[in-house]
Amino acid sequence: CSRWEEEKKEDGVKWMQLEHRGPYFVPPYEPLPKDVQFYYDGKPLKLSLATEEIATFYAKMLDHEYTTKEIFQNNFFHDWRKEMTSEEQEIIKDLDKCDFGEIHKYFVDKNEARKALPKEEKQKLKEEADKIQEEYGYCILDGHREKIGNFKTEPPGLFRGRGEHPKMGMLKKRIMPEDVIINCSKDSKIPEPPEGHKWKEVRFDNTVTWLASWTENIQNTLKYIMLNPSSKLKGEKDWQKYEVARRLKDVVHTIRAQYRKDWKSKEIKKRQRAVALYFIDKLALRAGNEKEEGETADTVGCCSLRVEHIQLHPQLDGQEHVVEFDFLGKDSIRYYNKVSVEKPVFKNLQLFMKNKDPGDDLFEHLNTTFLNKHLQDLMDGLTAKVFRTYNASITLQEQLKALTNPEDNVAGKLLSYNRANRAVAILCNHQRSIPKTFARSMQVLQEKIDTKKKQVEEAQEEVKKAEDEFKDTKDAKAEVNVEKKKKLLKRLEEQLARMNIQATDKEENKQIALGTSKLNYLDPRITVAWCKKFGIPIEKIYNKTQREKFAWAIDMAGEDFEF
């Protein structure tokens, strides 16, 4: 019996013993050297320590797109001024007059110097980091020594956020021991706070799996120190998540029949629930929890859609009953999609939008609590999120079946895998901005391809020459030469084919983020089974960290695994 299947605990209890060292705190700020100066309005200005530290956050980001955005600049300047001394506030009134150039250069040079360190120096730094990892990066959980995921507190800096986040540029404050709640077992050696400090609180709560927590100051959300994904606890949780999604497979037909029936319900509340569920099922939309007004970015999910977020087209681009979605989803990522829906859905949407203003809720009788309660009645453990996991995993499995050609070489099969993974990422709307280096690296690859093409053409000529020579001489040596040249040509052609595949893959992938679905929505057993079936080394798909996270699946799944 593997460690994934040890003894069960009573409901709600996650551990009996939990002992750890507490978080590792980021070292204190080191002031800039005397000769690195900040200039205001062309004149050097000595800043107080707190003000200087925040200035370095901005200076480090000068070559980043963020610092060109007005909202980032305004948020930064506003928060920076709050931390200044009154004298500094009197002088520094305009961000445009601030010159961070020297500070920026200092950090760029420092970075370069670190990269250029001799091997033994780098080794020494690595050993220091390893020592910290050994001391703070592990805990004892029910007698097992388990790795902790993120044992360091986040360093202070400027908030970036994803997408066009309205809070970008705001000051992320330094986390102090006084902010931190510690969670461990009563009889364990309770972690010591750093000298001269004390914890906010020490708890002994074995119904949760976090080791420490604090509230971050920008979104007022709780941050946790958790176990590493490779730990037994997390592995089990991950496995359970996919098992719930697999159970949905057996009842999804019943659920679909039910929501179709509810499209015609006498109660508008039921109709709205049924249309929302159709979107969650068909388009893998997130449920969309209610949010505090003004607390975070204005992002929505299915239940919180407003009239302004959809447009109805009886006919569009040769399709009927088209719904055009356009809204900001989680992390301020835009969701834009035109979908042909079934006629009753279209009719219902017309009804829900009647006599409403753009800012009104589309599903005013619906919230996630009501929706998830209904889902729980349909299947134990079912929530809107399970649909995303289920639809993602089933899509991967079906696409792999459809796209994999057993005759292909490894590179060809991997392209098929990435294409299957892309289908899932598109379904889940996992986008990324085109990487800054994309054009350059594509150009480098294209140059390599051109060189290789030339080599192939030259090799073809060589083969032809060798064949002519053999025709003339009928000589054994000439015959061997023909074979040799043909072999070389074949090898070059294979290399060219591989490069072309790589270019295709890169191009198709430039705006799609594959990692999110790979780590969070796709049952790893599907991938493991596919690798075993087609003899693909697992490390071609999962890197070391991912292999550790999915150790349970690599142990469990044979090539016949069906999601």
Coordinates of C-alpha atoms in Angstrom, one line a residue, residues 395-421 526-527 529-536 541:
T395 CA -11.3 17.4 -23.5
L396 CA -7.7 16.4 -23.1
Q397 CA -8.5 12.7 -23.2
E398 CA -10.7 13.1 -26.3
Q399 CA -8.2 15.3 -28.1
L400 CA -5.3 13.0 -27.4
K401 CA -7.3 10.1 -28.9
A402 CA -8.2 12.2 -31.9
L403 CA -4.8 13.8 -32.6
T404 CA -2.1 11.2 -31.7
N405 CA -0.8 9.3 -34.6
P406 CA 1.0 6.1 -33.4
E407 CA 3.3 6.3 -36.5
D408 CA 4.6 9.7 -35.5
N409 CA 8.1 10.2 -34.0
V410 CA 8.4 11.6 -30.4
A411 CA 8.5 15.2 -31.6
G412 CA 5.3 14.7 -33.6
K413 CA 3.5 13.0 -30.7
L414 CA 4.5 15.8 -28.4
L415 CA 3.1 18.4 -30.8
S416 CA -0.2 16.5 -30.7
Y417 CA 0.0 16.5 -26.9
N418 CA 0.5 20.3 -26.9
R419 CA -2.3 20.8 -29.3
A420 CA -4.6 18.8 -27.0
N421 CA -3.4 20.8 -24.1
I526 CA -4.5 10.9 -18.5
T527 CA -1.0 12.2 -19.4
A529 CA -1.3 6.7 -19.3
W530 CA -0.7 8.4 -22.7
C531 CA 3.1 8.5 -22.1
K532 CA 3.1 4.8 -21.1
K533 CA 1.0 3.8 -24.1
F534 CA 3.1 5.6 -26.7
G535 CA 6.5 5.2 -25.0
I536 CA 7.0 8.9 -24.4
I541 CA 5.9 16.7 -20.5

